[in-house]
Amino acid sequence: MSLGPKAVSSRSQVTWCVSVAACVGLFVAVGCGAPPAPESDAPEGAAQEVSGSFDTATPDRPHLVDALSMPAEPTLSVDSFTSASECAECHPRHYAEWSTAMHAYATVDPVWRALVGVRQADFNGERDKFCVQCHTAIGTRGGEVTANFSFDDFSPIALEGVTCEACHKISSIERPFTGGHVLDESGPIRGPIRDPVETFFHESEYSELFDSSELCASCHDVFEQHGLNLERPYAEWLESPAAREGRNCQSCHMPTYTGQAAVLDGVPERDNLHSHRFIGVDLPLSPTFIEDPEVFEEVRREVKALLASAGEIELSAADTVQVGETLNVNATVRNLIDAHNLPTGATFNRQVWIALTATDAAGTVLFQTGHLDANGDLRTWGSDEPDSDEHLTTFQSGFTDADGNRTPFPWKAVENNSNSIAPLEERTTTFPVPTTGAVGPITIDAKLRFRQAPPFVARALGLEAAVPRIEIHEIGEAELIVAVE
Ligand code: HEC
Ligand code: HEC
Ligand code: HEC
Ligand code: HEC
Ligand code: HEC
């Protein structure tokens, strides 16, 4: 497995199809049978941190079941869990914030649902538990994910995705990846308050887990069934300055505020309550998920602010250039996050890139990279004009299948090649700007851009209507003016 800063070769050609139905047909037709053998270096490092591992996998039988997170028989009853809406009465702010968060979106997410549909068809339902085990651990462990299941048959609590009790009934972590948390269905509500006021509604118990990154790791570090590492924010964090200084995921993703943890008489004001919006990079693509436009705007502003804090771009070049010479412009991108890579998480579905334009005083564009094609796509795989942007510089990761072709489907991938930048590190790219006939001075404008998904992937998954909702955010920008002699 390679997750090093290795560029994905642009020579790979991709066979694309226009809808899930077409994709399904195509992949069945080309026979997408068993994935490659497990990679031996997959979860071991992480496994040593907290004991426990997957059930043994073999090449012909990858992690099809796992006693903890993908049990063959139900290990809990979905009826033991209480709906988030019942918590709202005493915890209105926690509920309101959670209901706008990706955690509440986890089983209604149209991108997730579309991918699960393709996987169902690819494996005829045999591997259906895998993609569901974190998005609804309660539903998966409760036996609702059987071969070729339908979302229509999910219970209401499974449709709540990562609901309150999907976290607050976690009693321990067996492995800090791939659904490695233990859910204690009959246990108390666990949380970070050491002296909780008693309530008739639930037993409360302090648990140090809620103040740890391991809690997040059990869902946020993901290995595919054949061993490929898909997501690794926790593994990145373990080696980061933030971890050395004892700052966990919550310190950025759950900012604190002062108030009552439960809005009831006799409950004290506390100064370290935690936002449950879990701001990341995603805005819901489903227009009905956050109905109130003002709330949507607020979440959007917070996403933009988080992204603006994530990195910066700087330009440098000679002060002057002679007409006709090549002007070498250096663009340095720096990750300002001291806790994980830029980008992190589901990086294979993100786009982070440098958009750079050099224009002379007459308005002639001398050089351009990171600009979009007529469909709004970057000029790379999936574009109408693939490979027409020779200098395209991106920082996300990309899957390659056994034939060396690009694929958006993790189960078909043998490599996840990442260009992401480690905490507080930087990377410089040099762009050669031709200056033949240029009228001075030359203005170079650069932006570091982010988008949650490539439009061509959304279209290929049958989510055409969502494309206009995929916004481009600026992480950073820079300008440089060079005189011409
Ligand atoms: C180990 C737990 C786990 C498993 C297994 C898992 N996911 Fe996720 N998934 C997550 C987490 C955590 C996130 C949020 C990460 C992020 O946004 O960076 C996520 C986010 C997503 C998203 C939304 C982000 C985006 O790209 O728009 C999609 C879609 C998705 N997963 C699809 C899948 C599919 C398909 C599978 C099976 C191949 C799968 N997931 C298996 C935990 C998991
Ligand atoms: C009838 C009111 C009421 C309802 C309904 C309620 N809670 Fe609570 N909850 C409380 C009170 C009171 C506290 C203690 C607050 C304090 O001491 O500051 C509390 C504390 C908590 C804590 C912190 C526990 C700790 O020790 O850190 C969590 C987590 C929690 N509740 C989650 C939930 C969830 C999840 C639900 C829904 C399944 C829920 N609550 C429903 C009243 C309620
Ligand atoms: C120092 C603040 C900070 C800390 C600590 C931190 N993050 Fe982040 N996180 C960010 C910023 C800024 C972004 C947006 C840029 C990016 O995607 O890398 C982000 C993005 C994310 C995303 C969305 C990525 C995507 O593209 O889907 C996930 C998931 C995430 N963080 C999880 C974690 C986890 C898990 C931890 C702990 C192991 C953690 N973060 C710790 C600042 C932080
Ligand atoms: C993704 C996991 C997750 C989900 C889902 C979640 N919580 Fe929490 N909750 C936490 C963590 C983690 C903390 C403690 C953060 C810390 O101490 O750094 C917390 C803290 C709390 C507290 C203690 C007071 C505070 O703000 O610190 C209450 C009460 C609470 N949550 C209620 C809820 C309710 C109600 C829901 C659903 C509407 C919910 N939580 C959903 C992870 C979660
Ligand atoms: C039970 C599994 C689970 C746990 C535990 C969990 N998450 Fe998540 N988280 C998810 C899933 C699944 C998603 C993505 C859902 C989707 O978009 O479809 C997600 C999404 C997120 C996002 C939004 C990412 C984006 O792309 O915008 C952030 C931020 C995040 N989680 C942070 C955390 C932090 C911090 C913790 C620990 C305190 C945590 N999560 C614990 C499953 C979990």
XYZ file of C-alpha atoms and ligand atoms in Angstrom:
700
model
C 0.000 0.000 0.000
C 1.288 3.396 -0.840
C 0.082 6.491 0.946
C 3.224 8.473 0.371
C 3.351 11.766 -1.544
C 3.364 10.000 -4.876
C 1.606 11.570 -7.812
C -1.037 9.533 -9.533
C 0.031 9.083 -13.103
C -2.155 10.975 -15.503
C -1.703 8.511 -18.340
C -4.347 6.202 -16.854
C -7.519 6.167 -18.851
C -10.802 5.666 -17.179
C -13.873 4.009 -18.458
C -16.756 6.121 -17.308
C -20.439 5.562 -17.289
C -23.286 7.950 -16.839
C -25.588 6.516 -14.198
C -25.654 3.985 -11.415
C -27.626 1.679 -13.659
C -25.025 2.038 -16.398
C -22.194 1.651 -13.882
C -23.765 -1.447 -12.460
C -24.216 -2.917 -15.915
C -20.679 -2.086 -16.903
C -19.046 -3.449 -13.782
C -21.056 -6.608 -13.820
C -20.213 -7.019 -17.487
C -16.465 -6.621 -16.959
C -16.671 -8.927 -13.962
C -15.543 -7.187 -10.824
C -15.172 -10.309 -8.754
C -12.926 -10.672 -5.753
C -10.787 -7.721 -4.744
C -7.034 -8.179 -4.459
C -5.383 -10.006 -1.618
C -5.145 -8.182 1.705
C -2.146 -5.949 2.134
C -0.021 -7.134 4.952
C 0.956 -3.709 6.248
C -2.591 -2.493 6.727
C -3.892 -1.979 10.241
C -1.053 -3.307 12.349
C 0.563 -0.108 13.598
C -2.768 1.185 14.770
C -3.720 -2.184 16.236
C -0.818 -2.029 18.639
C -2.125 1.169 20.188
C -5.299 -0.475 21.448
C -5.451 -4.235 21.524
C -7.805 -6.124 19.246
C -8.025 -6.724 15.536
C -10.241 -7.929 12.757
C -11.365 -11.485 12.450
C -8.746 -13.228 10.347
C -8.971 -12.453 6.659
C -7.664 -14.551 3.797
C -7.384 -13.563 0.137
C -10.454 -15.545 -0.857
C -12.283 -14.518 2.279
C -11.578 -10.918 3.223
C -13.201 -9.286 6.232
C -16.708 -10.326 5.270
C -17.776 -10.503 8.862
C -16.289 -9.131 12.023
C -17.561 -10.253 15.397
C -17.672 -6.692 16.691
C -18.678 -4.401 13.831
C -20.142 -6.704 11.161
C -21.564 -9.653 13.086
C -23.161 -12.484 11.116
C -25.986 -12.590 13.695
C -27.365 -9.549 15.538
C -25.453 -8.675 18.729
C -27.867 -6.048 19.980
C -31.466 -4.979 19.652
C -32.240 -1.713 17.877
C -35.117 -1.301 20.354
C -32.609 -0.697 23.157
C -31.747 2.662 21.617
C -33.594 5.947 22.056
C -34.219 8.431 19.262
C -32.294 11.712 19.290
C -35.630 13.540 19.191
C -36.306 12.326 22.749
C -33.057 13.848 23.977
C -34.072 17.217 22.510
C -36.427 18.016 25.360
C -33.622 18.447 27.897
C -30.667 18.918 25.508
C -32.194 21.265 22.873
C -28.916 22.826 21.745
C -27.103 19.495 21.446
C -30.007 18.169 19.406
C -30.269 21.234 17.144
C -26.544 21.156 16.409
C -26.387 17.405 15.872
C -29.338 17.520 13.464
C -27.374 19.804 11.085
C -24.195 17.706 11.361
C -22.869 15.055 8.995
C -23.392 12.540 11.826
C -27.162 12.953 11.409
C -26.719 12.736 7.624
C -24.758 9.489 7.652
C -27.508 7.152 6.372
C -29.437 9.670 4.269
C -26.302 10.961 2.498
C -27.146 10.520 -1.219
C -23.483 9.994 -2.190
C -23.122 7.221 0.381
C -26.410 5.630 -0.676
C -25.433 5.694 -4.351
C -22.052 4.086 -3.630
C -23.670 1.436 -1.450
C -25.997 0.692 -4.370
C -23.084 0.134 -6.752
C -21.338 -2.098 -4.214
C -24.505 -4.158 -3.692
C -24.672 -4.822 -7.410
C -20.940 -5.524 -7.684
C -20.981 -8.206 -4.982
C -24.644 -9.219 -5.208
C -25.156 -8.121 -1.610
C -22.452 -10.342 -0.145
C -20.461 -7.410 1.250
C -23.323 -5.157 2.228
C -22.437 -4.797 5.908
C -19.113 -3.143 5.269
C -20.184 0.347 4.182
C -22.926 0.506 6.791
C -21.019 -0.566 9.925
C -20.030 3.010 10.918
C -22.728 5.038 9.174
C -25.209 3.117 11.364
C -23.448 0.820 13.800
C -26.764 0.309 15.614
C -28.506 -0.874 12.425
C -25.608 -3.104 11.361
C -25.154 -4.752 14.761
C -28.937 -4.906 15.141
C -29.242 -7.171 12.085
C -30.816 -4.728 9.619
C -28.102 -5.107 7.006
C -28.690 -8.389 5.250
C -27.669 -9.202 1.655
C -29.299 -6.788 -0.813
C -31.088 -4.922 1.970
C -33.178 -1.874 1.094
C -32.907 1.516 2.815
C -36.710 1.511 2.946
C -36.542 -1.301 5.507
C -34.239 0.555 7.893
C -35.720 1.247 11.316
C -36.064 4.911 12.345
C -33.023 4.652 14.660
C -30.854 3.291 11.790
C -32.017 6.223 9.664
C -30.686 8.563 12.368
C -27.191 7.477 11.338
C -24.561 8.397 13.923
C -27.239 9.280 16.437
C -26.692 10.433 20.074
C -26.554 6.930 21.504
C -24.313 5.658 18.684
C -21.648 7.684 20.527
C -22.947 8.011 24.076
C -23.421 4.237 24.540
C -19.843 3.497 23.506
C -18.232 1.808 26.492
C -14.759 0.961 25.151
C -12.602 0.911 22.024
C -11.208 -2.435 20.839
C -9.312 -1.049 17.847
C -8.902 2.579 16.729
C -10.229 1.945 13.202
C -13.033 0.326 11.184
C -15.884 0.211 13.639
C -13.728 -0.819 16.573
C -15.966 0.529 19.320
C -18.062 -1.512 21.755
C -21.726 -0.465 22.063
C -23.231 -1.205 25.472
C -26.951 -1.291 24.670
C -28.193 -1.583 28.246
C -25.499 0.576 29.799
C -25.721 4.134 31.095
C -25.343 7.269 28.992
C -21.623 8.001 29.077
C -20.124 11.435 28.697
C -17.436 13.911 29.770
C -19.143 15.350 32.899
C -17.613 13.999 36.092
C -20.447 15.095 38.396
C -23.629 14.810 36.315
C -26.887 15.891 37.977
C -29.167 12.876 38.249
C -32.141 12.527 35.928
C -34.982 9.993 35.809
C -34.512 9.706 32.045
C -31.131 8.037 31.924
C -28.308 6.901 34.105
C -25.196 9.019 33.531
C -21.596 7.953 33.854
C -18.324 9.788 33.350
C -16.068 8.204 30.724
C -12.626 9.473 29.785
C -13.191 8.154 26.250
C -15.225 11.237 25.396
C -12.200 13.397 25.901
C -10.024 11.225 23.658
C -9.239 10.986 19.935
C -9.654 7.182 20.102
C -13.418 7.646 20.272
C -13.318 9.324 16.856
C -10.690 6.923 15.485
C -12.968 3.910 15.796
C -15.055 5.303 12.925
C -12.763 7.808 11.236
C -9.849 5.523 10.371
C -11.110 3.153 7.710
C -9.638 0.034 6.104
C -11.417 -1.665 3.210
C -12.216 -5.367 3.472
C -9.125 -6.254 1.457
C -6.915 -4.148 3.712
C -6.505 -0.886 1.785
C -6.321 2.157 4.068
C -9.072 4.549 2.963
C -9.105 7.184 5.717
C -6.545 7.908 8.430
C -6.976 11.205 10.316
C -6.228 9.476 13.634
C -3.087 7.750 12.329
C -1.944 11.160 11.077
C -2.841 12.762 14.401
C -0.841 10.156 16.395
C 2.368 11.517 14.852
C 1.374 15.176 14.927
C 2.456 18.125 17.099
C -1.134 18.337 18.399
C -0.956 14.791 19.789
C 2.375 15.509 21.466
C 0.811 18.558 23.087
C -2.253 16.589 24.176
C -4.810 18.319 21.941
C -7.480 15.961 20.667
C -9.923 16.027 17.719
C -12.585 17.637 19.898
C -10.378 20.693 20.522
C -11.042 21.830 16.930
C -14.156 19.938 15.855
C -16.176 20.481 19.061
C -15.473 24.072 20.204
C -16.523 24.837 23.776
C -19.152 27.223 25.110
C -20.750 28.089 28.446
C -24.295 27.061 29.314
C -26.435 24.304 30.787
C -25.782 20.768 29.560
C -29.485 20.064 30.226
C -31.977 22.921 30.256
C -33.633 22.133 33.600
C -33.909 23.807 37.009
C -31.102 22.782 39.324
C -28.632 21.993 36.539
C -25.525 24.167 36.944
C -23.992 26.375 34.293
C -20.827 24.752 32.953
C -18.082 26.491 30.988
C -16.913 23.547 28.887
C -19.881 22.316 26.900
C -19.158 21.166 23.359
C -20.606 22.112 19.991
C -22.170 19.118 18.259
C -22.122 20.629 14.759
C -18.903 18.754 14.021
C -17.925 21.237 11.349
C -15.795 19.649 8.631
C -15.748 20.264 4.907
C -19.086 18.861 3.809
C -22.260 20.804 3.246
C -25.270 18.540 2.763
C -25.968 17.945 -0.936
C -29.535 17.053 -0.094
C -31.479 20.368 -0.070
C -33.967 19.221 2.554
C -31.435 18.120 5.185
C -31.084 21.617 6.696
C -34.428 23.225 5.924
C -33.940 26.643 7.531
C -31.902 28.786 5.070
C -30.470 30.877 7.914
C -29.143 27.802 9.682
C -27.710 26.533 6.384
C -25.915 29.890 5.928
C -24.479 29.659 9.436
C -23.145 26.138 8.844
C -21.787 27.238 5.457
C -19.937 30.168 7.053
C -18.418 27.813 9.656
C -17.259 25.366 6.974
C -15.674 28.250 5.047
C -13.971 29.533 8.196
C -12.583 26.081 9.050
C -11.243 25.690 5.520
C -9.734 29.198 5.543
C -7.817 28.199 8.696
C -6.517 24.997 7.093
C -3.757 26.251 4.822
C -2.158 29.052 2.853
C -0.502 29.646 -0.495
C 2.478 31.918 -1.212
C 4.036 32.996 -4.510
C 7.608 33.885 -5.356
C 9.502 34.658 -8.589
C 12.199 36.951 -9.929
C 11.331 40.688 -9.753
C 11.681 41.139 -13.494
C 11.663 38.966 -16.595
C 12.912 39.614 -20.145
C 10.226 39.290 -22.798
C 10.448 35.834 -24.341
C 12.093 34.189 -21.328
C 10.266 31.686 -19.208
C 9.167 33.147 -15.879
C 9.360 30.468 -13.170
C 6.706 31.072 -10.519
C 6.966 29.115 -7.268
C 3.742 28.408 -5.417
C 4.182 27.129 -1.873
C 1.231 25.492 -0.163
C 1.431 25.131 3.601
C -0.761 22.972 5.871
C -1.557 25.152 8.895
C -3.271 22.291 10.772
C -0.982 20.808 13.409
C -3.201 17.740 13.915
C -3.630 15.985 10.561
C -2.947 16.200 6.857
C -4.450 18.687 4.437
C -6.725 17.231 3.224
C -7.656 14.323 5.522
C -10.498 11.798 5.882
C -12.362 10.896 2.690
C -9.622 12.498 0.566
C -10.323 10.214 -2.406
C -13.616 12.009 -2.959
C -12.286 15.559 -2.443
C -10.540 17.999 -4.714
C -7.900 20.407 -3.395
C -5.927 22.242 -6.075
C -3.949 25.262 -7.153
C -5.763 27.593 -9.562
C -3.144 29.936 -11.005
C -3.411 32.490 -13.807
C -0.718 34.773 -15.209
C -2.026 37.767 -17.168
C -0.068 40.578 -18.814
C -0.939 44.290 -18.767
C -2.857 43.962 -22.045
C -5.112 41.334 -20.454
C -3.627 38.405 -22.354
C -3.621 35.166 -20.374
C -0.071 33.825 -20.576
C -0.542 30.745 -18.412
C -3.377 28.974 -16.647
C -3.733 25.886 -14.466
C -6.501 24.586 -12.249
C -9.235 26.053 -14.452
C -12.408 24.111 -15.158
C -13.772 22.524 -18.325
C -17.257 23.222 -19.717
C -18.771 20.738 -17.227
C -17.094 22.363 -14.241
C -14.541 19.567 -13.907
C -10.804 19.827 -13.465
C -9.005 18.793 -16.649
C -7.985 15.410 -15.355
C -9.571 11.942 -15.388
C -13.331 12.296 -15.675
C -13.029 15.505 -17.702
C -14.140 15.956 -21.311
C -10.625 17.223 -21.900
C -8.493 14.913 -19.776
C -4.801 15.744 -19.509
C -5.311 19.196 -21.068
C -3.914 20.866 -17.936
C -0.332 19.677 -17.890
C 0.578 21.521 -14.700
C -2.524 20.648 -12.655
C -1.440 20.356 -9.011
C -3.779 18.597 -6.581
C -3.482 17.438 -2.974
C -6.269 14.872 -2.548
C -5.785 11.122 -3.012
C -6.872 8.887 -5.837
C -7.638 5.197 -6.208
C -5.979 3.024 -8.822
C -7.374 -0.400 -9.693
C -5.442 -3.573 -10.523
C -5.199 -2.549 -14.201
C -3.703 0.828 -13.345
C -6.917 2.719 -14.106
C -8.459 5.387 -11.891
C -11.619 4.396 -10.020
C -13.857 6.137 -7.484
C -14.817 2.805 -5.877
C -12.695 1.820 -2.870
C -13.446 -1.881 -3.212
C -11.967 -1.910 -6.727
C -8.828 -0.044 -5.684
C -5.432 -1.576 -4.997
C -3.724 1.725 -4.233
C -4.769 4.944 -2.533
C -2.164 7.450 -3.691
C -2.210 10.581 -1.619
C -0.725 13.982 -2.338
C -1.855 15.391 1.006
C 0.470 17.561 3.084
C 1.499 16.490 6.613
C 0.785 18.741 9.634
C 2.582 22.116 9.375
C 4.525 20.937 6.326
C 4.694 22.752 2.988
C 5.183 21.852 -0.673
C 6.433 24.043 -3.513
C 5.486 23.656 -7.174
C 7.104 25.644 -9.976
C 4.998 26.853 -12.885
C 6.758 27.947 -16.133
C 5.034 31.067 -17.499
C 5.872 31.855 -21.160
C 6.347 35.575 -21.797
C 6.624 35.810 -25.584
C 4.920 39.047 -26.646
C 4.015 39.924 -23.043
C 3.273 43.543 -22.151
C 4.512 44.304 -18.631
C 3.853 44.025 -15.827
C 2.621 40.446 -15.421
C 0.114 39.731 -12.654
C 0.035 36.238 -11.166
C -3.044 35.304 -9.229
C -3.132 32.027 -7.276
C -5.811 30.360 -5.212
C -5.795 27.203 -3.137
C -9.218 25.713 -3.753
C -11.337 22.998 -2.170
C -14.436 21.151 -3.232
C -16.174 18.321 -1.443
C -16.674 16.150 -4.528
C -15.836 16.201 -8.240
C -18.936 16.987 -10.353
C -18.166 14.082 -12.706
C -18.371 11.607 -9.829
C -21.715 13.060 -8.715
C -23.007 12.788 -12.283
C -21.700 9.234 -12.651
C -23.600 8.305 -9.479
C -26.835 9.698 -10.889
C -26.703 12.797 -8.658
C -26.838 15.379 -11.457
C -29.222 17.577 -9.464
C -26.660 17.904 -6.661
C -23.922 19.284 -8.933
C -24.905 22.983 -8.593
C -24.727 22.556 -4.796
C -21.069 21.518 -4.885
C -19.404 24.780 -3.979
C -15.770 25.753 -4.521
C -14.208 27.205 -1.358
C -10.995 29.206 -1.128
C -8.490 27.993 1.447
C -6.002 30.717 0.560
C -4.964 33.159 -2.140
C -1.923 35.149 -3.234
C -0.926 37.687 -5.875
C 2.426 38.653 -7.368
C 3.411 41.304 -9.903
C 6.503 40.867 -12.071
C 7.976 43.632 -14.235
C 8.846 42.943 -17.890
C 12.027 44.288 -19.484
C -14.827 2.644 9.649
C -16.064 3.353 9.449
C -16.552 3.572 8.036
C -16.739 2.654 7.055
C -16.488 1.163 7.128
C -17.222 3.384 5.900
N -17.332 4.713 6.190
Fe -17.957 6.202 4.938
N -17.456 7.565 6.301
C -16.946 7.306 7.555
C -16.528 8.532 8.168
C -15.940 8.669 9.540
C -16.802 9.562 7.245
C -16.498 11.036 7.374
C -15.106 11.277 6.831
C -14.917 12.538 6.083
O -15.890 13.216 5.767
O -13.748 12.834 5.792
C -17.406 8.917 6.091
C -17.851 9.602 4.980
C -18.391 9.018 3.877
C -18.988 9.724 2.774
C -19.265 11.197 2.723
C -18.068 11.968 2.387
C -18.026 12.320 0.969
O -17.086 11.860 0.326
O -18.885 13.058 0.494
C -19.347 8.791 1.841
C -19.989 9.049 0.506
C -18.990 7.507 2.388
N -18.430 7.668 3.619
C -19.165 6.296 1.731
C -18.744 5.078 2.250
C -18.727 3.853 1.476
C -19.189 3.712 0.050
C -18.243 2.884 2.292
C -17.951 1.443 1.950
C -17.030 1.235 0.863
C -17.971 3.495 3.580
N -18.283 4.829 3.503
C -17.492 2.800 4.675
C -16.838 6.069 8.148
C -16.914 4.872 7.484
C -35.567 14.563 31.205
C -34.356 15.276 30.830
C -33.311 14.532 30.032
C -33.482 13.818 28.869
C -34.773 13.570 28.093
C -32.169 13.390 28.464
N -31.233 13.839 29.349
Fe -29.235 13.661 29.171
N -28.969 14.645 30.933
C -29.969 15.201 31.684
C -29.393 15.837 32.848
C -30.146 16.546 33.949
C -27.989 15.661 32.756
C -26.896 16.177 33.706
C -26.430 17.546 33.229
C -25.398 18.183 34.120
O -25.074 17.643 35.187
O -24.891 19.258 33.759
C -27.763 14.915 31.539
C -26.503 14.540 31.093
C -26.262 13.937 29.877
C -24.958 13.633 29.369
C -23.631 13.857 30.075
C -23.316 12.676 30.950
C -21.932 12.763 31.561
O -21.717 12.266 32.690
O -21.061 13.341 30.924
C -25.130 13.064 28.157
C -24.043 12.569 27.235
C -26.555 12.997 27.921
N -27.208 13.537 28.971
C -27.105 12.464 26.767
C -28.471 12.270 26.607
C -29.022 11.558 25.497
C -28.225 10.910 24.398
C -30.384 11.595 25.652
C -31.404 10.973 24.755
C -31.264 9.524 24.543
C -30.660 12.338 26.860
N -29.483 12.707 27.418
C -31.922 12.619 27.333
C -31.325 15.170 31.405
C -31.881 14.541 30.318
C -5.955 21.967 14.966
C -7.333 21.784 14.642
C -7.782 20.387 14.244
C -7.677 19.224 14.971
C -7.060 19.042 16.349
C -8.311 18.186 14.192
N -8.797 18.711 13.022
Fe -9.876 17.742 11.612
N -9.900 19.407 10.451
C -9.327 20.615 10.772
C -9.400 21.504 9.624
C -8.871 22.934 9.555
C -10.053 20.780 8.596
C -10.353 21.223 7.151
C -9.180 20.899 6.239
C -8.984 19.443 5.956
O -9.911 18.794 5.441
O -7.881 18.910 6.248
C -10.373 19.474 9.167
C -11.054 18.485 8.482
C -11.437 17.264 9.044
C -12.294 16.296 8.397
C -12.953 16.427 7.028
C -11.976 16.039 5.965
C -12.558 15.734 4.627
O -12.093 16.275 3.619
O -13.464 14.912 4.547
C -12.378 15.212 9.233
C -13.145 13.942 9.000
C -11.580 15.515 10.401
N -11.017 16.765 10.255
C -11.406 14.656 11.467
C -10.521 14.889 12.519
C -10.162 13.903 13.503
C -10.686 12.488 13.541
C -9.288 14.503 14.361
C -8.534 13.869 15.508
C -7.778 12.675 15.199
C -9.136 15.878 13.924
N -9.873 16.061 12.784
C -8.375 16.857 14.569
C -8.771 20.944 11.978
C -8.478 20.048 13.008
C -20.013 11.557 17.105
C -20.232 11.286 18.495
C -21.296 12.063 19.232
C -22.627 12.186 18.887
C -23.331 11.651 17.679
C -23.242 12.942 19.960
N -22.314 13.273 20.891
Fe -22.650 14.264 22.632
N -20.656 14.316 23.010
C -19.701 13.686 22.246
C -18.401 13.955 22.801
C -17.083 13.448 22.241
C -18.601 14.791 23.928
C -17.535 15.337 24.860
C -16.546 16.264 24.178
C -15.350 16.553 25.064
O -15.433 16.401 26.282
O -14.308 16.958 24.531
C -20.048 14.960 24.045
C -20.681 15.662 25.075
C -22.061 15.670 25.287
C -22.728 16.210 26.459
C -22.050 16.791 27.670
C -22.034 18.302 27.626
C -21.081 18.842 26.616
O -21.553 19.568 25.720
O -19.870 18.541 26.680
C -24.076 16.066 26.250
C -25.202 16.490 27.175
C -24.250 15.428 24.966
N -23.011 15.211 24.408
C -25.459 15.128 24.404
C -25.636 14.649 23.122
C -26.912 14.534 22.465
C -28.236 14.878 23.097
C -26.672 14.044 21.226
C -27.639 13.813 20.080
C -28.588 14.888 19.807
C -25.240 13.819 21.116
N -24.647 14.219 22.268
C -24.585 13.278 19.983
C -19.908 12.901 21.132
C -21.116 12.763 20.493
C -19.960 5.855 15.291
C -19.062 6.363 14.255
C -18.483 7.748 14.441
C -17.859 8.276 15.546
C -17.621 7.603 16.895
C -17.430 9.591 15.175
N -17.787 9.865 13.882
Fe -17.498 11.621 12.873
N -18.488 10.868 11.256
C -18.953 9.584 11.133
C -19.546 9.417 9.819
C -20.139 8.124 9.277
C -19.456 10.673 9.166
C -19.862 11.040 7.731
C -21.267 10.865 7.400
C -21.551 11.240 5.960
O -21.145 12.324 5.520
O -22.182 10.441 5.263
C -18.791 11.568 10.117
C -18.524 12.913 9.856
C -17.745 13.727 10.684
C -17.316 15.068 10.353
C -17.712 15.851 9.123
C -16.689 15.641 8.038
C -16.973 16.412 6.789
O -16.601 15.918 5.746
O -17.528 17.511 6.835
C -16.496 15.496 11.361
C -15.781 16.819 11.455
C -16.434 14.429 12.341
N -17.208 13.378 11.886
C -15.685 14.480 13.493
C -15.737 13.515 14.496
C -15.047 13.631 15.764
C -14.169 14.787 16.154
C -15.352 12.509 16.479
C -14.912 12.150 17.871
C -15.281 13.086 18.937
C -16.230 11.687 15.658
N -16.443 12.333 14.465
C -16.745 10.445 16.027
C -18.873 8.582 12.087
C -18.410 8.752 13.386
